[in-house]
Amino acid sequence: MKRITARPENPHQAALLRLLRERARSRAELGDVAELSRSRLNLELDRLVELRLVEQAGLAASRGGRRSGMVRLAATMRFAGIDVGATSVDVAVTDGGLEVLGRASEPCDVRDGPVAVLDRATEMLAKLRDQGLFTQLHGAGIGVPGPVSFREGVPVAPPIMPGWDRYPVRETLGQELGCPVVVDNDVNIMALGELHAGLAKQVDDFLFVKIGTGIGCGIVVDGKIYRGVSGSAGDIGHIRVDDAGPICACGNAGCLEAYFGGAALAREATAAAERSPYLGERLRRTGTLTGEDVAAAAALGDAEAVRLIRDGGHRVGLVLAGLVSFFNPGLVIVAGGVARLGHLLLAEIRSVVYRRSLPLATGNLPIVLSELGDSAGVIGAARLCSDHVFSAP
Amino acid sequence: MKRITARPENPHQAALLRLLRERARSRAELGDVAELSRSRLNLELDRLVELRLVEQAGLAASRGGRRSGMVRLAATMRFAGIDVGATSVDVAVTDGGLEVLGRASEPCDVRDGPVAVLDRATEMLAKLRDQGLFTQLHGAGIGVPGPVSFREGVPVAPPIMPGWDRYPVRETLGQELGCPVVVDNDVNIMALGELHAGLAKQVDDFLFVKIGTGIGCGIVVDGKIYRGVSGSAGDIGHIRVDDAGPICACGNAGCLEAYFGGAALAREATAAAERSPYLGERLRRTGTLTGEDVAAAAALGDAEAVRLIRDGGHRVGLVLAGLVSFFNPGLVIVAGGVARLGHLLLAEIRSVVYRRSLPLATGNLPIVLSELGDSAGVIGAARLCSDHVFSAP
C-alpha cells in the first residue's frame, strides 16, 4: 500500500480543506468564509488541485454576477479508522468527508501483541482495498485500549496490552500503509466519533464515559479532545468510591474499576450465581459469566442481576457526580460493553448525578447512552487523522 | 469617572494590542509576529495611535537597514481589578501591561449587598485616581465570591451574597466607571492572576484550588479559564468525600465543604477546644475560633490543631486525587484563607494525591502553595478585562 500522498503546504490550504470536508462549496463562498482575497484563494485552490487534494465540480448557482466555480475534496481521497479493542479489531474506510464507505470487524486478542494485531488490521484494510474501496490512503487513525503518548504515537505502559509498551505503532503503521498515522486511546477516538457523527454533534464540551473491561472517560473541550499534560486525562477508573472497597489492581482500595470494571462485574456475577437461577444455570453451562450475561438476566427480571447493575450504576454515578460538578459539561454519553446493561444502568447513574451534583451544573444536562455503538471508534479514528492531515504543517 | 475610552476596531488591532501588552516592540518585529504586510501594519498602528491606545516610542536598534520605529501601549492606559471577598474588597490599578501601579484593601461585608459594596469599590478607585494614578480606565474586571453568569455579567444564586442574585454588576459598574467591565467568580480571577503573574506563568493546563469560606477550583485549559456550559465548572466544594459525613448546606451528606470549609473548620476547632489548651484559651478570650487560630495553634505544636489540619488536608487530597486522574493537570496551586494553614496542609494533600492518583498523571505534577497571596485576585481581574478589551469586536 506504499504511495506517498500529498498534504496541505500552509495554514490557508489546511483551512480550505477543513471547510471542504463539511461540503463542496463555491469559490465565492470559500473566499468569504476563509477571509482570503480572490487572488490568494485561487492561488491556494489551484495548488490543492495540483496536489490532487481538491477538484473542480462544475459551476455554482449564480449570486447575481458571473457564476462561481464549485470545488470539493478529491473524490479519490480516503481515510482509514482502526479501533483495536481488547478482543476485536474494527476497521473502516471513509471518503474525505468522513462518510464510511466500507468496514470490517474481526475477533482478535490484543494480547497477541502489536505485530500480529497490526498485521491483522492492515490485512483487513487490504481486503477493503481489493474490493475497490480505495487505491491509496491520505491518512489513518488508530485507537488502542490503553494509555498512549499522543505526541510520540506509542502506547505507554498499557496494563492489558502485553508487548505494546512503547511499540512504535505510528511509525510501523505509517510505513505499512504509506500515509500519516495518528494514535490515541480508544476512549478518546470514540468521543471524537460522537462529536463527529453521534449525539455530541452540536456540543462543544462533553464527557464520554466508556464502561467496559476498564472504565475511562473522553473529555472534549471546545470541540477538541483534552488529553492533559501527559496524555492521561480521563483515566477515571481509579477514582476512589470509598475506602472500604475491594483492592484494585493499582494497589489502592475502592477504585471505581475494582467495583464495576468488566472483571469485577464477572466476579460479582459468579458470586451471585448461587442465589440467581439464571446466572447459576448460565455459569454451569459456559463456565464463566460476563456483563452480557448480567444484562440478559436483568432483562428477565432476575433480582440478583438487577441488584448488581443498580449497585454498579450507583457507584459510577457517585464518581460522575463529582466530575459533573467539576467540569460542568453540556452532555454525558455512556457507552461500552457494560453500558449495554442499558437503561437500568442509565437510570441509576442519572438518579445519583442529578441528586449529588450542583443544580447549576445539572439544570440542562442530558445523560444518555451512545447511539453509535461500535462505529464510534472507527469514525473517530478517521476524524482524528483527518484533523491531523488537514492542519497546518 | 465617566469618559468613553476607545477599543480595537478589528482582530488585527486586537492582536497588535495583545503583542504590545507583553512589551514595547519595533514595527518590524510586530509585522513579523503578527504576519501583516508592512502597509497593513502601518495602517492599523496609525489607527491605534489615533485612538490613543498606542504611542510611538523612538527608534529601535538597527537590524541592518533603516531603523524601525518602536511602538508601545499608550502610557496613559489603565485597567482596574476589583476582588470582592466575603469580608473585604481589594482594588488595584494597572498600566496597559498589567503592572500594578497602586492598590487598596478595606474590610467590607459582602452581605451589605451590591449597592454598598460596589459603591465602596468605586470610592476606593476614586481615591487612587485622586492620587494621580489614572484619569480614565480602559476597562475593569471584578471577581465576586459566588457563581457568576460570565456571559450576562451577573451573579447567579450566590449562597453567601444576599441581595446579589442577578444584580447587574457589569452594567452598574460600567456606567459608574465609564469603561467596559467583566465579571467572574473570585476563584477564576485568582487562577488568571496565577497564570499572568504567579507560579502558573509557563503552564497551560492547571488547577487553582481555593480553600476559604467555601472551596472552589479554577480550571485553566490551554491558557484560558474553562467555565463549563453554565459557568459553574470548578465548583468542587460539594464533591462527596463519603456518605457518612456531616450534612452539608446543600442537603447532601459528606461534601468536602461540610468537612473542611471555613464554617466546618471553625465548628471542629470549637469542638476540639476542650482538649486543646491553645484553642481553649483563644475561644474563652474571643468567643469564636477561625482557621487562622487553628494555624497558629498548629504552629505551636498543638496536637488537636495538627489533627484538624491533617484530617482536612486528607479529605482535600482525596477529592483532588480524583480530579488529577481526570484532568491530568501540569500544576496544582493551593490558596485561600484555610490554605494559610500552610505546609502541614500541603504535605497531607500531596501525600494523598501522589498515592491515590495515577502515576502517569502525577509523574511531573507539582502541588504548591500560591505565592501571590491576596494580589492574585486583583491582578487576575485586570487581566480578565484586558483580555476582553484586547479581543476582536
PDB file of N, CA and C in Angstrom, chain A residues 147 156 205 207 217 219 221 226-236 238-241 252-253 255 318 322-323 325-330 355-356 358 360-361, chain B residues 147 156 205 207 217 219 221 226-236 238-241 252-253 255 318 322-323 325-330 355-356 358 360-361:
ATOM      1  N   PRO A 147      -3.289   3.580  27.721  1.00  0.00           N
ATOM      2  CA  PRO A 147      -2.731   4.941  27.646  1.00  0.00           C
ATOM      3  C   PRO A 147      -1.758   5.080  26.477  1.00  0.00           C
ATOM      4  N   VAL A 156       1.831   3.686  26.230  1.00  0.00           N
ATOM      5  CA  VAL A 156       2.732   3.834  27.370  1.00  0.00           C
ATOM      6  C   VAL A 156       2.225   2.990  28.528  1.00  0.00           C
ATOM      7  N   ASP A 205     -18.573  20.995  24.785  1.00  0.00           N
ATOM      8  CA  ASP A 205     -17.925  20.489  25.994  1.00  0.00           C
ATOM      9  C   ASP A 205     -18.730  19.313  26.521  1.00  0.00           C
ATOM     10  N   LEU A 207     -18.577  14.912  28.143  1.00  0.00           N
ATOM     11  CA  LEU A 207     -17.837  13.757  28.650  1.00  0.00           C
ATOM     12  C   LEU A 207     -18.386  12.492  27.996  1.00  0.00           C
ATOM     13  N   CYS A 217     -12.761   7.838  30.367  1.00  0.00           N
ATOM     14  CA  CYS A 217     -13.591   8.983  30.022  1.00  0.00           C
ATOM     15  C   CYS A 217     -12.883   9.833  28.970  1.00  0.00           C
ATOM     16  N   ILE A 219     -12.675  13.440  27.246  1.00  0.00           N
ATOM     17  CA  ILE A 219     -13.043  14.797  27.640  1.00  0.00           C
ATOM     18  C   ILE A 219     -12.946  15.691  26.411  1.00  0.00           C
ATOM     19  N   VAL A 221     -13.232  19.513  25.088  1.00  0.00           N
ATOM     20  CA  VAL A 221     -13.292  20.920  25.468  1.00  0.00           C
ATOM     21  C   VAL A 221     -13.269  21.741  24.188  1.00  0.00           C
ATOM     22  N   TYR A 226      -9.420  16.825  25.017  1.00  0.00           N
ATOM     23  CA  TYR A 226      -8.486  17.329  26.014  1.00  0.00           C
ATOM     24  C   TYR A 226      -7.702  16.134  26.567  1.00  0.00           C
ATOM     25  N   ARG A 227      -6.388  16.147  26.423  1.00  0.00           N
ATOM     26  CA  ARG A 227      -5.575  14.978  26.800  1.00  0.00           C
ATOM     27  C   ARG A 227      -4.798  15.163  28.094  1.00  0.00           C
ATOM     28  N   GLY A 228      -4.721  16.396  28.599  1.00  0.00           N
ATOM     29  CA  GLY A 228      -3.925  16.646  29.797  1.00  0.00           C
ATOM     30  C   GLY A 228      -2.454  16.724  29.457  1.00  0.00           C
ATOM     31  N   VAL A 229      -1.632  17.069  30.459  1.00  0.00           N
ATOM     32  CA  VAL A 229      -0.226  17.338  30.144  1.00  0.00           C
ATOM     33  C   VAL A 229       0.575  16.086  29.800  1.00  0.00           C
ATOM     34  N   SER A 230       0.191  14.932  30.346  1.00  0.00           N
ATOM     35  CA  SER A 230       0.943  13.743  29.939  1.00  0.00           C
ATOM     36  C   SER A 230       0.059  12.738  29.216  1.00  0.00           C
ATOM     37  N   GLY A 231      -1.093  13.183  28.743  1.00  0.00           N
ATOM     38  CA  GLY A 231      -1.934  12.329  27.911  1.00  0.00           C
ATOM     39  C   GLY A 231      -2.823  11.376  28.683  1.00  0.00           C
ATOM     40  N   SER A 232      -2.852  11.480  30.003  1.00  0.00           N
ATOM     41  CA  SER A 232      -3.633  10.509  30.775  1.00  0.00           C
ATOM     42  C   SER A 232      -4.981  11.058  31.231  1.00  0.00           C
ATOM     43  N   ALA A 233      -5.357  12.258  30.788  1.00  0.00           N
ATOM     44  CA  ALA A 233      -6.633  12.825  31.220  1.00  0.00           C
ATOM     45  C   ALA A 233      -7.775  11.858  30.900  1.00  0.00           C
ATOM     46  N   GLY A 234      -8.756  11.794  31.777  1.00  0.00           N
ATOM     47  CA  GLY A 234      -9.914  10.944  31.552  1.00  0.00           C
ATOM     48  C   GLY A 234      -9.782   9.551  32.140  1.00  0.00           C
ATOM     49  N   ASP A 235      -8.656   9.281  32.782  1.00  0.00           N
ATOM     50  CA  ASP A 235      -8.447   7.951  33.344  1.00  0.00           C
ATOM     51  C   ASP A 235      -9.173   7.865  34.686  1.00  0.00           C
ATOM     52  N   ILE A 236     -10.485   7.639  34.628  1.00  0.00           N
ATOM     53  CA  ILE A 236     -11.316   7.751  35.836  1.00  0.00           C
ATOM     54  C   ILE A 236     -11.551   6.416  36.534  1.00  0.00           C
ATOM     55  N   HIS A 238      -9.713   4.689  38.269  1.00  0.00           N
ATOM     56  CA  HIS A 238      -9.088   4.538  39.580  1.00  0.00           C
ATOM     57  C   HIS A 238      -9.448   5.678  40.520  1.00  0.00           C
ATOM     58  N   ILE A 239     -10.513   6.389  40.189  1.00  0.00           N
ATOM     59  CA  ILE A 239     -11.038   7.349  41.157  1.00  0.00           C
ATOM     60  C   ILE A 239     -11.705   6.555  42.283  1.00  0.00           C
ATOM     61  N   ARG A 240     -11.458   7.031  43.516  1.00  0.00           N
ATOM     62  CA  ARG A 240     -11.923   6.327  44.714  1.00  0.00           C
ATOM     63  C   ARG A 240     -13.437   6.473  44.904  1.00  0.00           C
ATOM     64  N   VAL A 241     -14.097   5.361  45.133  1.00  0.00           N
ATOM     65  CA  VAL A 241     -15.505   5.410  45.525  1.00  0.00           C
ATOM     66  C   VAL A 241     -15.593   5.476  47.048  1.00  0.00           C
ATOM     67  N   ASN A 252      -4.549   0.456  45.253  1.00  0.00           N
ATOM     68  CA  ASN A 252      -5.403   1.190  46.187  1.00  0.00           C
ATOM     69  C   ASN A 252      -6.707   0.439  46.414  1.00  0.00           C
ATOM     70  N   ALA A 253      -7.446   0.862  47.424  1.00  0.00           N
ATOM     71  CA  ALA A 253      -8.724   0.219  47.720  1.00  0.00           C
ATOM     72  C   ALA A 253      -9.871   1.074  47.201  1.00  0.00           C
ATOM     73  N   CYS A 255     -11.320   1.615  44.230  1.00  0.00           N
ATOM     74  CA  CYS A 255     -11.385   2.301  42.928  1.00  0.00           C
ATOM     75  C   CYS A 255     -12.684   1.900  42.211  1.00  0.00           C
ATOM     76  N   LEU A 318     -21.782   8.148  41.541  1.00  0.00           N
ATOM     77  CA  LEU A 318     -21.070   8.918  42.573  1.00  0.00           C
ATOM     78  C   LEU A 318     -19.824   9.584  41.993  1.00  0.00           C
ATOM     79  N   GLY A 322     -19.237  13.979  40.919  1.00  0.00           N
ATOM     80  CA  GLY A 322     -18.108  14.862  41.212  1.00  0.00           C
ATOM     81  C   GLY A 322     -17.546  15.486  39.954  1.00  0.00           C
ATOM     82  N   LEU A 323     -17.432  14.681  38.890  1.00  0.00           N
ATOM     83  CA  LEU A 323     -16.856  15.189  37.645  1.00  0.00           C
ATOM     84  C   LEU A 323     -17.791  16.208  36.987  1.00  0.00           C
ATOM     85  N   SER A 325     -19.849  18.232  38.677  1.00  0.00           N
ATOM     86  CA  SER A 325     -19.675  19.473  39.441  1.00  0.00           C
ATOM     87  C   SER A 325     -18.394  20.185  39.009  1.00  0.00           C
ATOM     88  N   PHE A 326     -17.352  19.418  38.801  1.00  0.00           N
ATOM     89  CA  PHE A 326     -16.048  19.994  38.451  1.00  0.00           C
ATOM     90  C   PHE A 326     -16.036  20.552  37.031  1.00  0.00           C
ATOM     91  N   PHE A 327     -16.583  19.783  36.085  1.00  0.00           N
ATOM     92  CA  PHE A 327     -16.371  20.098  34.669  1.00  0.00           C
ATOM     93  C   PHE A 327     -17.557  20.798  34.021  1.00  0.00           C
ATOM     94  N   ASN A 328     -18.744  20.676  34.619  1.00  0.00           N
ATOM     95  CA  ASN A 328     -19.951  21.329  34.108  1.00  0.00           C
ATOM     96  C   ASN A 328     -20.125  21.106  32.599  1.00  0.00           C
ATOM     97  N   PRO A 329     -20.218  19.813  32.202  1.00  0.00           N
ATOM     98  CA  PRO A 329     -20.330  19.507  30.773  1.00  0.00           C
ATOM     99  C   PRO A 329     -21.732  19.792  30.243  1.00  0.00           C
ATOM    100  N   GLY A 330     -21.849  19.850  28.902  1.00  0.00           N
ATOM    101  CA  GLY A 330     -23.142  20.059  28.276  1.00  0.00           C
ATOM    102  C   GLY A 330     -23.856  18.759  27.982  1.00  0.00           C
ATOM    103  N   ARG A 355     -28.948  14.012  41.767  1.00  0.00           N
ATOM    104  CA  ARG A 355     -29.122  14.339  43.176  1.00  0.00           C
ATOM    105  C   ARG A 355     -27.855  14.928  43.776  1.00  0.00           C
ATOM    106  N   ARG A 356     -26.673  14.440  43.347  1.00  0.00           N
ATOM    107  CA  ARG A 356     -25.447  14.807  44.048  1.00  0.00           C
ATOM    108  C   ARG A 356     -24.675  15.948  43.402  1.00  0.00           C
ATOM    109  N   LEU A 358     -24.271  19.798  41.557  1.00  0.00           N
ATOM    110  CA  LEU A 358     -24.917  21.081  41.791  1.00  0.00           C
ATOM    111  C   LEU A 358     -26.025  21.328  40.780  1.00  0.00           C
ATOM    112  N   LEU A 360     -26.915  23.979  39.331  1.00  0.00           N
ATOM    113  CA  LEU A 360     -26.455  24.818  38.219  1.00  0.00           C
ATOM    114  C   LEU A 360     -25.769  23.974  37.139  1.00  0.00           C
ATOM    115  N   ALA A 361     -25.125  22.886  37.552  1.00  0.00           N
ATOM    116  CA  ALA A 361     -24.398  22.040  36.598  1.00  0.00           C
ATOM    117  C   ALA A 361     -25.303  21.023  35.921  1.00  0.00           C
TER     118      ALA A 361
ATOM    119  N   PRO B 147     -21.180  32.012  42.321  1.00  0.00           N
ATOM    120  CA  PRO B 147     -21.337  31.679  40.895  1.00  0.00           C
ATOM    121  C   PRO B 147     -21.770  32.901  40.083  1.00  0.00           C
ATOM    122  N   VAL B 156     -25.271  34.521  39.996  1.00  0.00           N
ATOM    123  CA  VAL B 156     -26.449  33.659  39.880  1.00  0.00           C
ATOM    124  C   VAL B 156     -26.603  32.843  41.157  1.00  0.00           C
ATOM    125  N   ASP B 205      -2.163  24.155  31.333  1.00  0.00           N
ATOM    126  CA  ASP B 205      -3.291  23.425  31.918  1.00  0.00           C
ATOM    127  C   ASP B 205      -3.030  23.241  33.400  1.00  0.00           C
ATOM    128  N   LEU B 207      -4.777  23.558  37.752  1.00  0.00           N
ATOM    129  CA  LEU B 207      -5.898  23.735  38.671  1.00  0.00           C
ATOM    130  C   LEU B 207      -5.479  24.678  39.790  1.00  0.00           C
ATOM    131  N   CYS B 217     -12.495  25.759  42.681  1.00  0.00           N
ATOM    132  CA  CYS B 217     -11.353  25.412  41.842  1.00  0.00           C
ATOM    133  C   CYS B 217     -11.434  26.186  40.530  1.00  0.00           C
ATOM    134  N   ILE B 219     -10.151  26.341  36.740  1.00  0.00           N
ATOM    135  CA  ILE B 219      -9.638  25.367  35.783  1.00  0.00           C
ATOM    136  C   ILE B 219      -9.079  26.131  34.586  1.00  0.00           C
ATOM    137  N   VAL B 221      -7.447  25.729  30.899  1.00  0.00           N
ATOM    138  CA  VAL B 221      -7.196  24.821  29.784  1.00  0.00           C
ATOM    139  C   VAL B 221      -6.579  25.642  28.662  1.00  0.00           C
ATOM    140  N   TYR B 226     -11.523  27.755  31.924  1.00  0.00           N
ATOM    141  CA  TYR B 226     -12.608  26.896  31.461  1.00  0.00           C
ATOM    142  C   TYR B 226     -13.781  27.078  32.423  1.00  0.00           C
ATOM    143  N   ARG B 227     -14.924  27.509  31.912  1.00  0.00           N
ATOM    144  CA  ARG B 227     -16.061  27.836  32.779  1.00  0.00           C
ATOM    145  C   ARG B 227     -17.186  26.795  32.732  1.00  0.00           C
ATOM    146  N   GLY B 228     -17.142  25.877  31.772  1.00  0.00           N
ATOM    147  CA  GLY B 228     -18.221  24.911  31.637  1.00  0.00           C
ATOM    148  C   GLY B 228     -19.419  25.523  30.937  1.00  0.00           C
ATOM    149  N   VAL B 229     -20.420  24.696  30.632  1.00  0.00           N
ATOM    150  CA  VAL B 229     -21.518  25.200  29.809  1.00  0.00           C
ATOM    151  C   VAL B 229     -22.425  26.178  30.526  1.00  0.00           C
ATOM    152  N   SER B 230     -22.554  26.057  31.864  1.00  0.00           N
ATOM    153  CA  SER B 230     -23.373  27.069  32.531  1.00  0.00           C
ATOM    154  C   SER B 230     -22.561  27.895  33.509  1.00  0.00           C
ATOM    155  N   GLY B 231     -21.240  27.868  33.374  1.00  0.00           N
ATOM    156  CA  GLY B 231     -20.394  28.749  34.179  1.00  0.00           C
ATOM    157  C   GLY B 231     -20.085  28.227  35.564  1.00  0.00           C
ATOM    158  N   SER B 232     -20.491  26.996  35.874  1.00  0.00           N
ATOM    159  CA  SER B 232     -20.289  26.511  37.234  1.00  0.00           C
ATOM    160  C   SER B 232     -19.097  25.568  37.368  1.00  0.00           C
ATOM    161  N   ALA B 233     -18.318  25.402  36.293  1.00  0.00           N
ATOM    162  CA  ALA B 233     -17.176  24.489  36.373  1.00  0.00           C
ATOM    163  C   ALA B 233     -16.262  24.889  37.523  1.00  0.00           C
ATOM    164  N   GLY B 234     -15.685  23.898  38.191  1.00  0.00           N
ATOM    165  CA  GLY B 234     -14.764  24.156  39.291  1.00  0.00           C
ATOM    166  C   GLY B 234     -15.423  24.214  40.649  1.00  0.00           C
ATOM    167  N   ASP B 235     -16.728  24.007  40.688  1.00  0.00           N
ATOM    168  CA  ASP B 235     -17.428  24.081  41.965  1.00  0.00           C
ATOM    169  C   ASP B 235     -17.260  22.754  42.700  1.00  0.00           C
ATOM    170  N   ILE B 236     -16.103  22.594  43.336  1.00  0.00           N
ATOM    171  CA  ILE B 236     -15.744  21.282  43.888  1.00  0.00           C
ATOM    172  C   ILE B 236     -16.100  21.129  45.362  1.00  0.00           C
ATOM    173  N   HIS B 238     -18.780  20.701  46.773  1.00  0.00           N
ATOM    174  CA  HIS B 238     -19.847  19.740  47.074  1.00  0.00           C
ATOM    175  C   HIS B 238     -19.575  18.372  46.465  1.00  0.00           C
ATOM    176  N   ILE B 239     -18.317  18.129  46.118  1.00  0.00           N
ATOM    177  CA  ILE B 239     -17.955  16.766  45.741  1.00  0.00           C
ATOM    178  C   ILE B 239     -17.945  15.925  47.016  1.00  0.00           C
ATOM    179  N   ARG B 240     -18.476  14.704  46.872  1.00  0.00           N
ATOM    180  CA  ARG B 240     -18.645  13.820  48.021  1.00  0.00           C
ATOM    181  C   ARG B 240     -17.308  13.234  48.477  1.00  0.00           C
ATOM    182  N   VAL B 241     -17.047  13.291  49.763  1.00  0.00           N
ATOM    183  CA  VAL B 241     -15.889  12.591  50.324  1.00  0.00           C
ATOM    184  C   VAL B 241     -16.323  11.190  50.758  1.00  0.00           C
ATOM    185  N   ASN B 252     -26.917  17.386  50.824  1.00  0.00           N
ATOM    186  CA  ASN B 252     -26.303  16.073  50.744  1.00  0.00           C
ATOM    187  C   ASN B 252     -25.368  15.853  51.933  1.00  0.00           C
ATOM    188  N   ALA B 253     -24.954  14.611  52.121  1.00  0.00           N
ATOM    189  CA  ALA B 253     -24.050  14.300  53.225  1.00  0.00           C
ATOM    190  C   ALA B 253     -22.621  14.157  52.707  1.00  0.00           C
ATOM    191  N   CYS B 255     -20.138  16.245  51.837  1.00  0.00           N
ATOM    192  CA  CYS B 255     -19.459  17.117  50.867  1.00  0.00           C
ATOM    193  C   CYS B 255     -18.133  17.597  51.464  1.00  0.00           C
ATOM    194  N   LEU B 318      -8.171  13.563  48.877  1.00  0.00           N
ATOM    195  CA  LEU B 318      -8.990  12.521  48.254  1.00  0.00           C
ATOM    196  C   LEU B 318      -9.762  13.072  47.055  1.00  0.00           C
ATOM    197  N   GLY B 322      -8.860  12.431  42.625  1.00  0.00           N
ATOM    198  CA  GLY B 322      -9.777  12.095  41.542  1.00  0.00           C
ATOM    199  C   GLY B 322      -9.696  13.105  40.413  1.00  0.00           C
ATOM    200  N   LEU B 323      -9.615  14.385  40.776  1.00  0.00           N
ATOM    201  CA  LEU B 323      -9.581  15.425  39.744  1.00  0.00           C
ATOM    202  C   LEU B 323      -8.259  15.387  38.968  1.00  0.00           C
ATOM    203  N   SER B 325      -6.503  12.602  38.394  1.00  0.00           N
ATOM    204  CA  SER B 325      -6.628  11.473  37.462  1.00  0.00           C
ATOM    205  C   SER B 325      -7.468  11.874  36.257  1.00  0.00           C
ATOM    206  N   PHE B 326      -8.527  12.610  36.514  1.00  0.00           N
ATOM    207  CA  PHE B 326      -9.451  13.004  35.446  1.00  0.00           C
ATOM    208  C   PHE B 326      -8.830  14.053  34.523  1.00  0.00           C
ATOM    209  N   PHE B 327      -8.187  15.059  35.105  1.00  0.00           N
ATOM    210  CA  PHE B 327      -7.807  16.251  34.331  1.00  0.00           C
ATOM    211  C   PHE B 327      -6.333  16.261  33.928  1.00  0.00           C
ATOM    212  N   ASN B 328      -5.507  15.494  34.632  1.00  0.00           N
ATOM    213  CA  ASN B 328      -4.078  15.406  34.316  1.00  0.00           C
ATOM    214  C   ASN B 328      -3.446  16.790  34.122  1.00  0.00           C
ATOM    215  N   PRO B 329      -3.526  17.631  35.184  1.00  0.00           N
ATOM    216  CA  PRO B 329      -3.011  18.999  35.054  1.00  0.00           C
ATOM    217  C   PRO B 329      -1.485  19.032  35.132  1.00  0.00           C
ATOM    218  N   GLY B 330      -0.910  20.159  34.723  1.00  0.00           N
ATOM    219  CA  GLY B 330       0.538  20.337  34.803  1.00  0.00           C
ATOM    220  C   GLY B 330       0.974  20.941  36.122  1.00  0.00           C
ATOM    221  N   ARG B 355      -0.349   9.362  46.240  1.00  0.00           N
ATOM    222  CA  ARG B 355      -0.594   7.937  46.435  1.00  0.00           C
ATOM    223  C   ARG B 355      -1.812   7.474  45.647  1.00  0.00           C
ATOM    224  N   ARG B 356      -2.847   8.324  45.543  1.00  0.00           N
ATOM    225  CA  ARG B 356      -4.123   7.842  45.003  1.00  0.00           C
ATOM    226  C   ARG B 356      -4.329   8.143  43.518  1.00  0.00           C
ATOM    227  N   LEU B 358      -3.136   8.384  39.427  1.00  0.00           N
ATOM    228  CA  LEU B 358      -2.329   7.508  38.580  1.00  0.00           C
ATOM    229  C   LEU B 358      -0.904   8.051  38.437  1.00  0.00           C
ATOM    230  N   LEU B 360       1.040   8.075  35.949  1.00  0.00           N
ATOM    231  CA  LEU B 360       1.211   8.835  34.717  1.00  0.00           C
ATOM    232  C   LEU B 360       0.765  10.290  34.901  1.00  0.00           C
ATOM    233  N   ALA B 361      -0.223  10.513  35.770  1.00  0.00           N
ATOM    234  CA  ALA B 361      -0.742  11.871  35.975  1.00  0.00           C
ATOM    235  C   ALA B 361       0.068  12.653  36.999  1.00  0.00           C
TER     236      ALA B 361
END
